CSV table of C-alpha atoms in Angstrom, one decimal:
chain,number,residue,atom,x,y,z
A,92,UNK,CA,56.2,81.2,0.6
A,93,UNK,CA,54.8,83.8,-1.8
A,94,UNK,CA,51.5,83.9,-3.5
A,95,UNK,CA,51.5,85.4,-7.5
A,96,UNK,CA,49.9,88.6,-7.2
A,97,UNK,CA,46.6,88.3,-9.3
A,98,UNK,CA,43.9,85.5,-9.6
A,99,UNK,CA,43.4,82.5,-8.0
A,100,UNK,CA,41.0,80.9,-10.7
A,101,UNK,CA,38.2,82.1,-8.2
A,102,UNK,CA,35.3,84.2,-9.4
A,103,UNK,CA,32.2,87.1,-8.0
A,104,UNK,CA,28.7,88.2,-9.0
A,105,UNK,CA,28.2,91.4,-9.4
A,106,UNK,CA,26.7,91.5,-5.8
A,107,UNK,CA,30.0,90.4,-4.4
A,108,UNK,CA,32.8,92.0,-6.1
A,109,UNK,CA,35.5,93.9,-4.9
A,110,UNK,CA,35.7,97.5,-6.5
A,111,UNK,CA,39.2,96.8,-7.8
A,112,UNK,CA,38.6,93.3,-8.9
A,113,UNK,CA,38.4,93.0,-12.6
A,114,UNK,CA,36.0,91.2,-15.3
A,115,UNK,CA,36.5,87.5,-15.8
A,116,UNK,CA,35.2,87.2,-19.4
A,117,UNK,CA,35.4,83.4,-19.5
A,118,UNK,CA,33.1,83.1,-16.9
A,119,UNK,CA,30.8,85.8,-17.9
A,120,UNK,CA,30.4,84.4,-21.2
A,121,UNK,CA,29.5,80.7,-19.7
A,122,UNK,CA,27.0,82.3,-17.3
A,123,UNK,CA,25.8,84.2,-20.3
A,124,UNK,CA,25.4,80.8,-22.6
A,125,UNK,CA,24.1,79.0,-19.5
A,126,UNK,CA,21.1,81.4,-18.7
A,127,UNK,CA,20.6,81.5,-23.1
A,128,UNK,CA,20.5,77.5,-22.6
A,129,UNK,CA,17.3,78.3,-20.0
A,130,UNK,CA,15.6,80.2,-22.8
A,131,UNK,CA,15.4,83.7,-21.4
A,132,UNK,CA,15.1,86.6,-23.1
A,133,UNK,CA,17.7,88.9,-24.9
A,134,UNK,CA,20.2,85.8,-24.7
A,135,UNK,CA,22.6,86.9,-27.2
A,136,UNK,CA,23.4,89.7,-24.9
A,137,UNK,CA,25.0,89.8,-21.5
A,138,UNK,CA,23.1,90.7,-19.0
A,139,UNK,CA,24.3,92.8,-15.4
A,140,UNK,CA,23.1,89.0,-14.0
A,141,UNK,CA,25.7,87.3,-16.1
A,142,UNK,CA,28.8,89.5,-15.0
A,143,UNK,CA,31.6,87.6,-13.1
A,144,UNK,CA,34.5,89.3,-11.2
A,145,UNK,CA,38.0,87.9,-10.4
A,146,UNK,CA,38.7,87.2,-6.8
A,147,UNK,CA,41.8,88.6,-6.2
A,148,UNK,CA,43.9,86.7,-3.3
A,149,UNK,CA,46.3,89.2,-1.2
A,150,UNK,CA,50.2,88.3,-1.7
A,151,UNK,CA,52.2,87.7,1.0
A,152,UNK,CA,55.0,89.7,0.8
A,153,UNK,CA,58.4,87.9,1.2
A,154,UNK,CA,62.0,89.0,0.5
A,155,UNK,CA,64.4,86.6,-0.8
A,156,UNK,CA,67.9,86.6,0.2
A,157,UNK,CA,69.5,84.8,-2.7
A,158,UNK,CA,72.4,82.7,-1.2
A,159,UNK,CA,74.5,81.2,-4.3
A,160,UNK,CA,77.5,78.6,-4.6
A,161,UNK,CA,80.5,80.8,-6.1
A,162,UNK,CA,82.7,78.2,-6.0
A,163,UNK,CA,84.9,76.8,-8.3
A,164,UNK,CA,82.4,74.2,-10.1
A,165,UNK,CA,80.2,76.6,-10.6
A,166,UNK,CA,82.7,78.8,-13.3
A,167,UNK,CA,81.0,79.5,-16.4
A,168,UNK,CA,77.6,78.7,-17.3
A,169,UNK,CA,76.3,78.4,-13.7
A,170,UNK,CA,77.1,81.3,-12.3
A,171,UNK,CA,75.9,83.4,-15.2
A,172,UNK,CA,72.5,81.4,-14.8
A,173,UNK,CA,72.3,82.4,-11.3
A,174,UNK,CA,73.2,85.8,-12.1
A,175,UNK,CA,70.3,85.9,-14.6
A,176,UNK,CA,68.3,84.2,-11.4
A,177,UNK,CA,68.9,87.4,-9.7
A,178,UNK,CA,68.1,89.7,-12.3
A,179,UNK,CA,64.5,87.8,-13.5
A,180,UNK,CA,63.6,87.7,-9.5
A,181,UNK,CA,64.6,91.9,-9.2
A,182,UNK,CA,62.2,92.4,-12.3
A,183,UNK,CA,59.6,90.3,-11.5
A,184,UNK,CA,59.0,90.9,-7.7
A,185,UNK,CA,58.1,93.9,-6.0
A,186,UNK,CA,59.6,93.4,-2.8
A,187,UNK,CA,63.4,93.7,-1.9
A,188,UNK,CA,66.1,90.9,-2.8
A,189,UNK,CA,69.7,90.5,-1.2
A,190,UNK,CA,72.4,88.0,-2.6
A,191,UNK,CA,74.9,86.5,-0.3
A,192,UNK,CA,77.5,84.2,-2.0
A,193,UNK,CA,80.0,81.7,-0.5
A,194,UNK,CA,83.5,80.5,-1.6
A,195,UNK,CA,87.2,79.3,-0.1
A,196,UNK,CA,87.0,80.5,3.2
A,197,UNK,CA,84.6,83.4,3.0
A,198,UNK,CA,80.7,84.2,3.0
A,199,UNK,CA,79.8,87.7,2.1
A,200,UNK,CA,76.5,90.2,1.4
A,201,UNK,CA,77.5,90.8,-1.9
A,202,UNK,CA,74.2,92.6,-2.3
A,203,UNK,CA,72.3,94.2,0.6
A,204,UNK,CA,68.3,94.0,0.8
A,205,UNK,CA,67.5,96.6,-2.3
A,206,UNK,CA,65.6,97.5,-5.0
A,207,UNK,CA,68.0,99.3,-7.2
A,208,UNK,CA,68.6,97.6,-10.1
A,209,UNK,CA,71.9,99.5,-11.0
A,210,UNK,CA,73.3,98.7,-7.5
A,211,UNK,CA,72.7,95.0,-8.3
A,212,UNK,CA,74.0,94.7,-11.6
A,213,UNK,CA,77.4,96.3,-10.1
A,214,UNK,CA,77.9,94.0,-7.8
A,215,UNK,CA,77.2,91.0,-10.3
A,216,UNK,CA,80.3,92.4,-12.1
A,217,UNK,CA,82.0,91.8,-9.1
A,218,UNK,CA,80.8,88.1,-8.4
A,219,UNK,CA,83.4,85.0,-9.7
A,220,UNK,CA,83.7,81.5,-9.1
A,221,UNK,CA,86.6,80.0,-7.5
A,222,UNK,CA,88.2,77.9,-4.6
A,223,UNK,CA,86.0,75.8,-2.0
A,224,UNK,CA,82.5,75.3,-1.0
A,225,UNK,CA,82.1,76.7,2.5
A,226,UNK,CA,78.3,76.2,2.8
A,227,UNK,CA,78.1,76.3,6.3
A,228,UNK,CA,79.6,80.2,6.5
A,229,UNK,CA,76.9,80.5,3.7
A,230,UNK,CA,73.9,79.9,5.8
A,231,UNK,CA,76.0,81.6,8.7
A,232,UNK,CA,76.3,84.5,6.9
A,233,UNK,CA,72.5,84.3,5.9
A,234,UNK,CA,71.1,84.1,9.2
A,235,UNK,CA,73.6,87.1,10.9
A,236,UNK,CA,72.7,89.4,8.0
A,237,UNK,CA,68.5,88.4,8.0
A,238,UNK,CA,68.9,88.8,11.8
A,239,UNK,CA,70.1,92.2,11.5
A,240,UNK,CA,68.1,93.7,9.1
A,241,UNK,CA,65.1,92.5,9.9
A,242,UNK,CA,63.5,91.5,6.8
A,243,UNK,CA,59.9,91.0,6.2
A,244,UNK,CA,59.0,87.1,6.1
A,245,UNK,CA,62.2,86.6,4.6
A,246,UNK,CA,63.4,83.7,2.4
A,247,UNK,CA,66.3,82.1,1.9
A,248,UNK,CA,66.9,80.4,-1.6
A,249,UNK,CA,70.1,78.1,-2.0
A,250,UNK,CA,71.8,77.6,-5.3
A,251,UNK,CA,74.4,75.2,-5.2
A,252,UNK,CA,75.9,72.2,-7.2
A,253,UNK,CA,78.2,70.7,-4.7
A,254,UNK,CA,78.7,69.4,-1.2
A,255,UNK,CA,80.2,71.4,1.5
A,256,UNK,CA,83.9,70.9,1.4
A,257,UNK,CA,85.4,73.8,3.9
A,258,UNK,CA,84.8,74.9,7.5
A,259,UNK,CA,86.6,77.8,9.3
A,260,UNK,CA,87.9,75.9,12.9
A,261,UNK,CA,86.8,72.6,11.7
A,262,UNK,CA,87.2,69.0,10.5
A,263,UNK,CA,83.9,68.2,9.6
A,264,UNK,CA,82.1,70.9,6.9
A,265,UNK,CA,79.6,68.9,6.2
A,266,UNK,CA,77.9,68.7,9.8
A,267,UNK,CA,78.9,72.3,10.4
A,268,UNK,CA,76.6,73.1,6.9
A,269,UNK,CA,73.5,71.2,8.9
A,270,UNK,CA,74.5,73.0,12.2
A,271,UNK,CA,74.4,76.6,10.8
A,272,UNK,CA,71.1,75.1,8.6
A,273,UNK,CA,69.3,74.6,12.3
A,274,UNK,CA,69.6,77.5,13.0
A,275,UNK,CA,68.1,79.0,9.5
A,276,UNK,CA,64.9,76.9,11.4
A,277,UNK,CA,65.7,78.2,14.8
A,278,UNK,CA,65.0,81.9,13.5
A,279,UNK,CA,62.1,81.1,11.6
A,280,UNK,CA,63.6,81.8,8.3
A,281,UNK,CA,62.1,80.8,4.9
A,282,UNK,CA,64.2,78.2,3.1
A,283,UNK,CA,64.4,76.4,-0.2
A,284,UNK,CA,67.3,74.2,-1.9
A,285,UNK,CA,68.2,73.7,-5.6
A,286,UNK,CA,70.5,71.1,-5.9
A,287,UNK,CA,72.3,68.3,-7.7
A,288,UNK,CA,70.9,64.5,-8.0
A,289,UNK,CA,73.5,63.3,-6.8
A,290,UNK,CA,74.1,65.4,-4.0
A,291,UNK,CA,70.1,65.1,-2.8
A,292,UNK,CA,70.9,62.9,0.5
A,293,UNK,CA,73.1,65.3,2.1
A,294,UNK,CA,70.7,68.1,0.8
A,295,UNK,CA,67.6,67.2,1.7
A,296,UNK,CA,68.9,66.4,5.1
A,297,UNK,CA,70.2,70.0,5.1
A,298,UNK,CA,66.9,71.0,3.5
A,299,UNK,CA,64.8,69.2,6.1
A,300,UNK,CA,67.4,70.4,9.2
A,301,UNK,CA,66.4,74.2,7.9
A,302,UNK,CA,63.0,73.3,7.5
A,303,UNK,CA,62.5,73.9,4.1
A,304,UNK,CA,62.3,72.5,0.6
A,305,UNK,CA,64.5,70.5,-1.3
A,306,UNK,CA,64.3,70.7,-5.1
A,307,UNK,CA,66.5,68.4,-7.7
A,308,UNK,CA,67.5,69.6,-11.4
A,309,UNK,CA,69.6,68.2,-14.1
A,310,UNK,CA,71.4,70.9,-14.5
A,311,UNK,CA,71.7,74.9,-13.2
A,312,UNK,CA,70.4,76.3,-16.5
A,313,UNK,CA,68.7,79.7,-16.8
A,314,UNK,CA,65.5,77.7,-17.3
A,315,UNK,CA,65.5,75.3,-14.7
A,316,UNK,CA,66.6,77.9,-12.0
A,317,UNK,CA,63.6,79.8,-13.2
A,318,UNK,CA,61.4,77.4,-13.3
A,319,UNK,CA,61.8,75.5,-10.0
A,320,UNK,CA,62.0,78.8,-7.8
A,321,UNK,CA,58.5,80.0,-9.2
A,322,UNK,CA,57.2,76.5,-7.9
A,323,UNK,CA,58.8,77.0,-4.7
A,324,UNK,CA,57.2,80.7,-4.4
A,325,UNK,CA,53.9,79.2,-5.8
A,326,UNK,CA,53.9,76.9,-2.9
C-alpha cells in the first residue's frame, strides 16, 4: 500500500535533520515553552536548541490499476462517482493509474498505465454502464494487462456493487470471479475491494482469495469512494 508523501507526526533536533526536512513549529514552540518553564535565559525567544524538524517518511510508490463495475446497476450516479474516483486519484498521485472496466461479456483497458490527464478524460467519455457483471474477466483482464506491462508495486482497486453474474465458457461466474482472484495473489498483485453490505460474504471471500482488503460502504458516492480508498492507501 502507499504511504502520503509528507510527515509522519515524527520530529529532529537541529543535530539530526535532514537538509530538506522542514520546520515543525508546533514542536518548536513546545520545546521553546518547555526550556522557558526551566527558567533559562532569553525565554521569550527561540533558541537554535529549541528548533524541531519534520521527519519525512519515503513513499512507496505504487500504481493503481482502477478496475470498475460498468454494469448495468451501476448507470447513473455510480459510475459518474467512480469516474470522479479516477480523476481525484490522477490529481492527487504522482505515479501512473490505468482503468480497466467490466460488463456483458467483456473486460477491457479502457485506460492504459498514464499520466495524461487529457487521454483519461477521453476515454471516460467513452465509459457506460450496461448488461452483466462479468467480474471474473475483470480480474482476468487485470492480471494479463499488470503482467505485461510490468507496473511498479502495482495495485489493484475494485469498485463494484454487485455479484458476479456472467462467465465466458462457464456455468458457475461466481467461482470463476475467486479463480481469476487467486491468481491476482499468485502474481503478487496489490488488491483492495469496495463493496456492497450485502454482497460482503462473497466479497470478502474474493477479497481474502486475492489477498487483499475488503472495505463495505452504504452507498458508491463521490465521498465514500474517496474516503475509503485513502484508508486503504494509508494502510
Amino acid at each position: 500500500s502507499v504511504k502520503h508523501h509528507g510527515m509522519q507526526g515524527q520530529w529532529l533536533t537541529s543535530a539530526e535533520r535532514d537538509p530538506k526536512s522542514s520546520l515543525a513549529i508546533a514542536e518548536t514552540i513546545q520545546a521553546m515553552a518547555k526550556r522557558a518553564g526551566q527558567g533559562m535565559p532569553a525565554s521569550l525567544q527561540i533558541m537554535a536548541e529549541d528548533l524541531r524538524y519534520h521527519k519525512r517518511i519515503p513513499r512507496l510508490k505504487t500504481e493503481i490499476c482502477i478496475l470498475i463495475d460498468t454494469s448495468a446497476s451501476m448507470a447513473g450516479s455510480r459510475i459518474r462517482a467512480a469516474k470522479f474516483l479516477i480523476r481525484h486519484l490522477l490529481l492527487s498521485l504522482p505515479d501512473r493509474i490505468c482503468v480497466v472496466t467490466f460488463q456483458e461479456n467483456i473486460a477491457s483497458v479502457q485506460v492504459p498505465f498514464t499520466r495524461d490527464y487529457r487521454q483519461v478524460e477521453e476515454k471516460l467519455k467513452d465509459i457506460q454502464a450496461f448488461g452483466s457483471t462479468p467480474l471474473g474477466l475483470g480480474l482476468t483482464a487485470c492480471n494479463n494487462y499488470l503482467t505485461e506491462s510490468k507496473p511498479h508495486n502495482p495495485l489493484i482497486l475494485l469498485v463494484t456493487d454487485g455479484m458476479p453474474t456472467f462467465s465466458e465458457g462457464s456455468r458457475d461466474p461466481v467461482s470463476d470471479a475467486l479463480m481469476a482472484a487467486q491468481n491476482v495473489k499468485k502474481n503478487k498483485f496489490g488488491f483492495a475491494c469496495i463493496g456492497f453490505k450485502p454482497h460482503y460474504d462473497y466479497l470478502q471471500k474474493l477479497s481474502d482469495a486475492a489477498g487483499g482488503k475488503m472495505y463495505v460502504v452504504e452507498e458508491l458516492d463521490r465521498q465514500a469512494l474517496v474516503k475509503t480508498v485513502w484508508t486503504e492507501l494509508q494502510r
